[in-house]
PDB file of N, CA and C in Angstrom:
ATOM      1  N   MET C   1       0.844  -1.185   0.000  1.00 42.00           N
ATOM      2  CA  MET C   1       0.000   0.000   0.000  1.00 42.00           C
ATOM      3  C   MET C   1       0.880   1.235   0.000  1.00 42.00           C
ATOM      4  N   ALA C   2       0.677   2.109  -0.940  1.00 50.00           N
ATOM      5  CA  ALA C   2       1.492   3.313  -1.058  1.00 50.00           C
ATOM      6  C   ALA C   2       0.946   4.400  -0.136  1.00 50.00           C
ATOM      7  N   HIS C   3       1.857   5.173   0.434  1.00 53.00           N
ATOM      8  CA  HIS C   3       1.450   6.287   1.286  1.00 53.00           C
ATOM      9  C   HIS C   3       1.161   7.494   0.408  1.00 53.00           C
ATOM     10  N   SER C   4       0.178   8.269   0.790  1.00 61.00           N
ATOM     11  CA  SER C   4      -0.116   9.481   0.041  1.00 61.00           C
ATOM     12  C   SER C   4       0.889  10.555   0.431  1.00 61.00           C
ATOM     13  N   ALA C   5       1.136  11.465  -0.489  1.00 73.00           N
ATOM     14  CA  ALA C   5       2.055  12.561  -0.210  1.00 73.00           C
ATOM     15  C   ALA C   5       1.352  13.533   0.730  1.00 73.00           C
ATOM     16  N   LEU C   6       1.981  13.835   1.834  1.00 80.00           N
ATOM     17  CA  LEU C   6       1.400  14.758   2.800  1.00 80.00           C
ATOM     18  C   LEU C   6       2.050  16.122   2.665  1.00 80.00           C
ATOM     19  N   CYS C   7       1.272  17.143   2.990  1.00 85.00           N
ATOM     20  CA  CYS C   7       1.753  18.511   2.861  1.00 85.00           C
ATOM     21  C   CYS C   7       1.255  19.294   4.072  1.00 85.00           C
ATOM     22  N   TYR C   8       2.145  20.051   4.694  1.00 83.00           N
ATOM     23  CA  TYR C   8       1.767  20.892   5.822  1.00 83.00           C
ATOM     24  C   TYR C   8       2.196  22.313   5.511  1.00 83.00           C
ATOM     25  N   ARG C   9       1.227  23.213   5.402  1.00 87.00           N
ATOM     26  CA  ARG C   9       1.469  24.616   5.086  1.00 87.00           C
ATOM     27  C   ARG C   9       2.345  24.765   3.838  1.00 87.00           C
ATOM     28  N   GLY C  10       2.046  23.942   2.843  1.00 85.00           N
ATOM     29  CA  GLY C  10       2.758  24.044   1.574  1.00 85.00           C
ATOM     30  C   GLY C  10       4.066  23.278   1.502  1.00 85.00           C
ATOM     31  N   LEU C  11       4.495  22.656   2.618  1.00 85.00           N
ATOM     32  CA  LEU C  11       5.748  21.916   2.626  1.00 85.00           C
ATOM     33  C   LEU C  11       5.457  20.417   2.646  1.00 85.00           C
ATOM     34  N   PRO C  12       5.897  19.685   1.618  1.00 85.00           N
ATOM     35  CA  PRO C  12       5.661  18.237   1.608  1.00 85.00           C
ATOM     36  C   PRO C  12       6.552  17.544   2.640  1.00 85.00           C
ATOM     37  N   TYR C  13       6.064  16.450   3.221  1.00 82.00           N
ATOM     38  CA  TYR C  13       6.879  15.674   4.147  1.00 82.00           C
ATOM     39  C   TYR C  13       6.577  14.196   3.997  1.00 82.00           C
ATOM     40  N   ASP C  14       7.560  13.387   4.373  1.00 81.00           N
ATOM     41  CA  ASP C  14       7.479  11.933   4.247  1.00 81.00           C
ATOM     42  C   ASP C  14       7.185  11.345   5.618  1.00 81.00           C
ATOM     43  N   HIS C  15       6.096  10.601   5.742  1.00 77.00           N
ATOM     44  CA  HIS C  15       5.729  10.018   7.027  1.00 77.00           C
ATOM     45  C   HIS C  15       6.044   8.530   7.085  1.00 77.00           C
ATOM     46  N   SER C  16       6.800   8.013   6.126  1.00 78.00           N
ATOM     47  CA  SER C  16       7.086   6.577   6.094  1.00 78.00           C
ATOM     48  C   SER C  16       7.973   6.135   7.258  1.00 78.00           C
ATOM     49  N   HIS C  17       8.676   7.069   7.891  1.00 79.00           N
ATOM     50  CA  HIS C  17       9.548   6.716   9.019  1.00 79.00           C
ATOM     51  C   HIS C  17       8.894   7.016  10.366  1.00 79.00           C
ATOM     52  N   ASP C  18       7.635   7.437  10.350  1.00 78.00           N
ATOM     53  CA  ASP C  18       6.937   7.742  11.605  1.00 78.00           C
ATOM     54  C   ASP C  18       6.766   6.481  12.438  1.00 78.00           C
ATOM     55  N   GLU C  19       6.825   6.636  13.741  1.00 81.00           N
ATOM     56  CA  GLU C  19       6.653   5.516  14.665  1.00 81.00           C
ATOM     57  C   GLU C  19       5.180   5.143  14.751  1.00 81.00           C
ATOM     58  N   ARG C  20       4.885   3.849  14.709  1.00 81.00           N
ATOM     59  CA  ARG C  20       3.514   3.356  14.833  1.00 81.00           C
ATOM     60  C   ARG C  20       3.095   3.399  16.298  1.00 81.00           C
ATOM     61  N   PRO C  21       1.829   3.708  16.592  1.00 79.00           N
ATOM     62  CA  PRO C  21       1.352   3.685  17.982  1.00 79.00           C
ATOM     63  C   PRO C  21       1.483   2.279  18.579  1.00 79.00           C
ATOM     64  N   SER C  22       1.787   2.216  19.844  1.00 80.00           N
ATOM     65  CA  SER C  22       1.959   0.944  20.542  1.00 80.00           C
ATOM     66  C   SER C  22       0.609   0.365  20.937  1.00 80.00           C
ATOM     67  N   ALA C  23       0.549  -0.975  21.017  1.00 83.00           N
ATOM     68  CA  ALA C  23      -0.673  -1.644  21.473  1.00 83.00           C
ATOM     69  C   ALA C  23      -0.683  -1.810  22.990  1.00 83.00           C
ATOM     70  N   ALA C  24       0.376  -1.355  23.675  1.00 88.00           N
ATOM     71  CA  ALA C  24       0.449  -1.438  25.133  1.00 88.00           C
ATOM     72  C   ALA C  24      -0.409  -0.338  25.757  1.00 88.00           C
ATOM     73  N   PRO C  25      -1.171  -0.664  26.828  1.00 90.00           N
ATOM     74  CA  PRO C  25      -1.999   0.371  27.463  1.00 90.00           C
ATOM     75  C   PRO C  25      -1.138   1.460  28.107  1.00 90.00           C
ATOM     76  N   ILE C  26      -1.525   2.708  27.928  1.00 89.00           N
ATOM     77  CA  ILE C  26      -0.842   3.830  28.563  1.00 89.00           C
ATOM     78  C   ILE C  26      -1.903   4.753  29.167  1.00 89.00           C
ATOM     79  N   GLU C  27      -1.491   5.489  30.186  1.00 92.00           N
ATOM     80  CA  GLU C  27      -2.391   6.459  30.801  1.00 92.00           C
ATOM     81  C   GLU C  27      -2.382   7.723  29.969  1.00 92.00           C
ATOM     82  N   HIS C  28      -3.560   8.226  29.635  1.00 87.00           N
ATOM     83  CA  HIS C  28      -3.655   9.482  28.923  1.00 87.00           C
ATOM     84  C   HIS C  28      -4.998  10.145  29.211  1.00 87.00           C
ATOM     85  N   VAL C  29      -5.059  11.441  28.946  1.00 90.00           N
ATOM     86  CA  VAL C  29      -6.271  12.228  29.166  1.00 90.00           C
ATOM     87  C   VAL C  29      -6.670  12.830  27.830  1.00 90.00           C
ATOM     88  N   TYR C  30      -7.941  12.644  27.465  1.00 88.00           N
ATOM     89  CA  TYR C  30      -8.457  13.214  26.230  1.00 88.00           C
ATOM     90  C   TYR C  30      -9.747  13.949  26.543  1.00 88.00           C
ATOM     91  N   ARG C  31      -9.764  15.242  26.274  1.00 92.00           N
ATOM     92  CA  ARG C  31     -10.917  16.101  26.529  1.00 92.00           C
ATOM     93  C   ARG C  31     -11.444  15.951  27.948  1.00 92.00           C
ATOM     94  N   GLY C  32     -10.522  15.897  28.903  1.00 93.00           N
ATOM     95  CA  GLY C  32     -10.883  15.841  30.307  1.00 93.00           C
ATOM     96  C   GLY C  32     -11.225  14.468  30.838  1.00 93.00           C
ATOM     97  N   HIS C  33     -11.182  13.441  30.018  1.00 92.00           N
ATOM     98  CA  HIS C  33     -11.475  12.079  30.457  1.00 92.00           C
ATOM     99  C   HIS C  33     -10.183  11.280  30.554  1.00 92.00           C
ATOM    100  N   HIS C  34     -10.030  10.574  31.682  1.00 93.00           N
ATOM    101  CA  HIS C  34      -8.825   9.792  31.933  1.00 93.00           C
ATOM    102  C   HIS C  34      -8.989   8.381  31.385  1.00 93.00           C
ATOM    103  N   TYR C  35      -7.983   7.891  30.639  1.00 89.00           N
ATOM    104  CA  TYR C  35      -8.020   6.559  30.042  1.00 89.00           C
ATOM    105  C   TYR C  35      -6.744   5.797  30.354  1.00 89.00           C
ATOM    106  N   VAL C  36      -6.845   4.485  30.461  1.00 92.00           N
ATOM    107  CA  VAL C  36      -5.687   3.591  30.516  1.00 92.00           C
ATOM    108  C   VAL C  36      -5.947   2.549  29.430  1.00 92.00           C
ATOM    109  N   LEU C  37      -5.655   2.938  28.202  1.00 87.00           N
ATOM    110  CA  LEU C  37      -5.918   2.121  27.021  1.00 87.00           C
ATOM    111  C   LEU C  37      -4.772   2.281  26.031  1.00 87.00           C
ATOM    112  N   PRO C  38      -4.633   1.342  25.105  1.00 86.00           N
ATOM    113  CA  PRO C  38      -3.614   1.532  24.062  1.00 86.00           C
ATOM    114  C   PRO C  38      -4.059   2.618  23.077  1.00 86.00           C
ATOM    115  N   LEU C  39      -3.103   3.336  22.497  1.00 79.00           N
ATOM    116  CA  LEU C  39      -3.428   4.348  21.499  1.00 79.00           C
ATOM    117  C   LEU C  39      -3.744   3.699  20.158  1.00 79.00           C
ATOM    118  N   LEU C  40      -3.219   2.489  19.927  1.00 80.00           N
ATOM    119  CA  LEU C  40      -3.495   1.751  18.699  1.00 80.00           C
ATOM    120  C   LEU C  40      -4.713   0.873  18.928  1.00 80.00           C
ATOM    121  N   HIS C  41      -5.709   0.976  18.079  1.00 75.00           N
ATOM    122  CA  HIS C  41      -6.907   0.167  18.224  1.00 75.00           C
ATOM    123  C   HIS C  41      -7.451  -0.185  16.845  1.00 75.00           C
ATOM    124  N   GLN C  42      -8.269  -1.218  16.808  1.00 78.00           N
ATOM    125  CA  GLN C  42      -8.898  -1.645  15.562  1.00 78.00           C
ATOM    126  C   GLN C  42     -10.162  -0.812  15.334  1.00 78.00           C
ATOM    127  N   PRO C  43     -10.446  -0.452  14.086  1.00 77.00           N
ATOM    128  CA  PRO C  43     -11.677   0.302  13.825  1.00 77.00           C
ATOM    129  C   PRO C  43     -12.908  -0.546  14.114  1.00 77.00           C
ATOM    130  N   SER C  44     -13.954   0.098  14.555  1.00 76.00           N
ATOM    131  CA  SER C  44     -15.195  -0.621  14.851  1.00 76.00           C
ATOM    132  C   SER C  44     -15.917  -0.961  13.554  1.00 76.00           C
ATOM    133  N   LEU C  45     -16.769  -1.963  13.618  1.00 79.00           N
ATOM    134  CA  LEU C  45     -17.556  -2.354  12.460  1.00 79.00           C
ATOM    135  C   LEU C  45     -18.594  -1.277  12.152  1.00 79.00           C
ATOM    136  N   THR C  46     -18.907  -1.094  10.879  1.00 75.00           N
ATOM    137  CA  THR C  46     -19.890  -0.081  10.506  1.00 75.00           C
ATOM    138  C   THR C  46     -21.216  -0.740  10.166  1.00 75.00           C
ATOM    139  N   ASP C  47     -22.279  -0.043  10.458  1.00 75.00           N
ATOM    140  CA  ASP C  47     -23.617  -0.490  10.102  1.00 75.00           C
ATOM    141  C   ASP C  47     -23.995   0.219   8.806  1.00 75.00           C
ATOM    142  N   GLU C  48     -23.943  -0.521   7.687  1.00 75.00           N
ATOM    143  CA  GLU C  48     -24.194   0.094   6.386  1.00 75.00           C
ATOM    144  C   GLU C  48     -25.636   0.547   6.215  1.00 75.00           C
ATOM    145  N   GLY C  49     -26.550   0.071   7.042  1.00 77.00           N
ATOM    146  CA  GLY C  49     -27.935   0.494   6.963  1.00 77.00           C
ATOM    147  C   GLY C  49     -28.201   1.790   7.710  1.00 77.00           C
ATOM    148  N   LEU C  50     -27.221   2.291   8.447  1.00 79.00           N
ATOM    149  CA  LEU C  50     -27.375   3.499   9.250  1.00 79.00           C
ATOM    150  C   LEU C  50     -27.328   4.742   8.374  1.00 79.00           C
ATOM    151  N   ASP C  51     -28.260   5.653   8.570  1.00 80.00           N
ATOM    152  CA  ASP C  51     -28.302   6.911   7.833  1.00 80.00           C
ATOM    153  C   ASP C  51     -27.768   8.008   8.748  1.00 80.00           C
ATOM    154  N   LEU C  52     -26.630   8.582   8.377  1.00 84.00           N
ATOM    155  CA  LEU C  52     -26.029   9.648   9.169  1.00 84.00           C
ATOM    156  C   LEU C  52     -26.345  10.992   8.537  1.00 84.00           C
ATOM    157  N   VAL C  53     -26.630  11.980   9.373  1.00 86.00           N
ATOM    158  CA  VAL C  53     -26.919  13.322   8.876  1.00 86.00           C
ATOM    159  C   VAL C  53     -25.941  14.276   9.543  1.00 86.00           C
ATOM    160  N   TYR C  54     -25.199  15.036   8.718  1.00 87.00           N
ATOM    161  CA  TYR C  54     -24.254  16.025   9.228  1.00 87.00           C
ATOM    162  C   TYR C  54     -24.494  17.324   8.482  1.00 87.00           C
ATOM    163  N   ARG C  55     -24.882  18.344   9.209  1.00 90.00           N
ATOM    164  CA  ARG C  55     -25.158  19.667   8.652  1.00 90.00           C
ATOM    165  C   ARG C  55     -26.116  19.602   7.463  1.00 90.00           C
ATOM    166  N   GLY C  56     -27.143  18.765   7.601  1.00 89.00           N
ATOM    167  CA  GLY C  56     -28.182  18.682   6.580  1.00 89.00           C
ATOM    168  C   GLY C  56     -27.879  17.734   5.434  1.00 89.00           C
ATOM    169  N   SER C  57     -26.684  17.142   5.369  1.00 87.00           N
ATOM    170  CA  SER C  57     -26.340  16.199   4.304  1.00 87.00           C
ATOM    171  C   SER C  57     -26.382  14.773   4.839  1.00 87.00           C
ATOM    172  N   HIS C  58     -26.903  13.867   4.044  1.00 84.00           N
ATOM    173  CA  HIS C  58     -27.010  12.466   4.431  1.00 84.00           C
ATOM    174  C   HIS C  58     -25.781  11.699   3.965  1.00 84.00           C
ATOM    175  N   TYR C  59     -25.264  10.852   4.845  1.00 81.00           N
ATOM    176  CA  TYR C  59     -24.105  10.027   4.550  1.00 81.00           C
ATOM    177  C   TYR C  59     -24.422   8.578   4.894  1.00 81.00           C
ATOM    178  N   HIS C  60     -23.926   7.665   4.116  1.00 72.00           N
ATOM    179  CA  HIS C  60     -24.115   6.242   4.381  1.00 72.00           C
ATOM    180  C   HIS C  60     -22.741   5.620   4.601  1.00 72.00           C
ATOM    181  N   PRO C  61     -22.524   4.954   5.752  1.00 67.00           N
ATOM    182  CA  PRO C  61     -21.244   4.290   5.983  1.00 67.00           C
ATOM    183  C   PRO C  61     -21.010   3.223   4.928  1.00 67.00           C
ATOM    184  N   HIS C  62     -19.766   3.064   4.519  1.00 65.00           N
ATOM    185  CA  HIS C  62     -19.397   2.028   3.550  1.00 65.00           C
ATOM    186  C   HIS C  62     -17.981   1.552   3.829  1.00 65.00           C
ATOM    187  N   HIS C  63     -17.678   0.381   3.345  1.00 57.00           N
ATOM    188  CA  HIS C  63     -16.328  -0.161   3.500  1.00 57.00           C
ATOM    189  C   HIS C  63     -15.430   0.435   2.429  1.00 57.00           C
ATOM    190  N   ALA C  64     -14.195   0.726   2.824  1.00 53.00           N
ATOM    191  CA  ALA C  64     -13.240   1.314   1.872  1.00 53.00           C
ATOM    192  C   ALA C  64     -12.677   0.284   0.942  1.00 53.00           C
TER     193      ALA C  64
END
């Protein structure tokens, strides 16, 4: 799988050497909530029959 070219404020950068998140649980706080979970997780299953509405537009979950 090829990585897409990333650009930040007009400057391209290569993320192929970035460190992958660990599956080991770590303590962290996100939006005021305390967690002891790994930062790396598997995506949840999607319900393709679910109709999502965001700012008046309808979206249907699908597999990539």
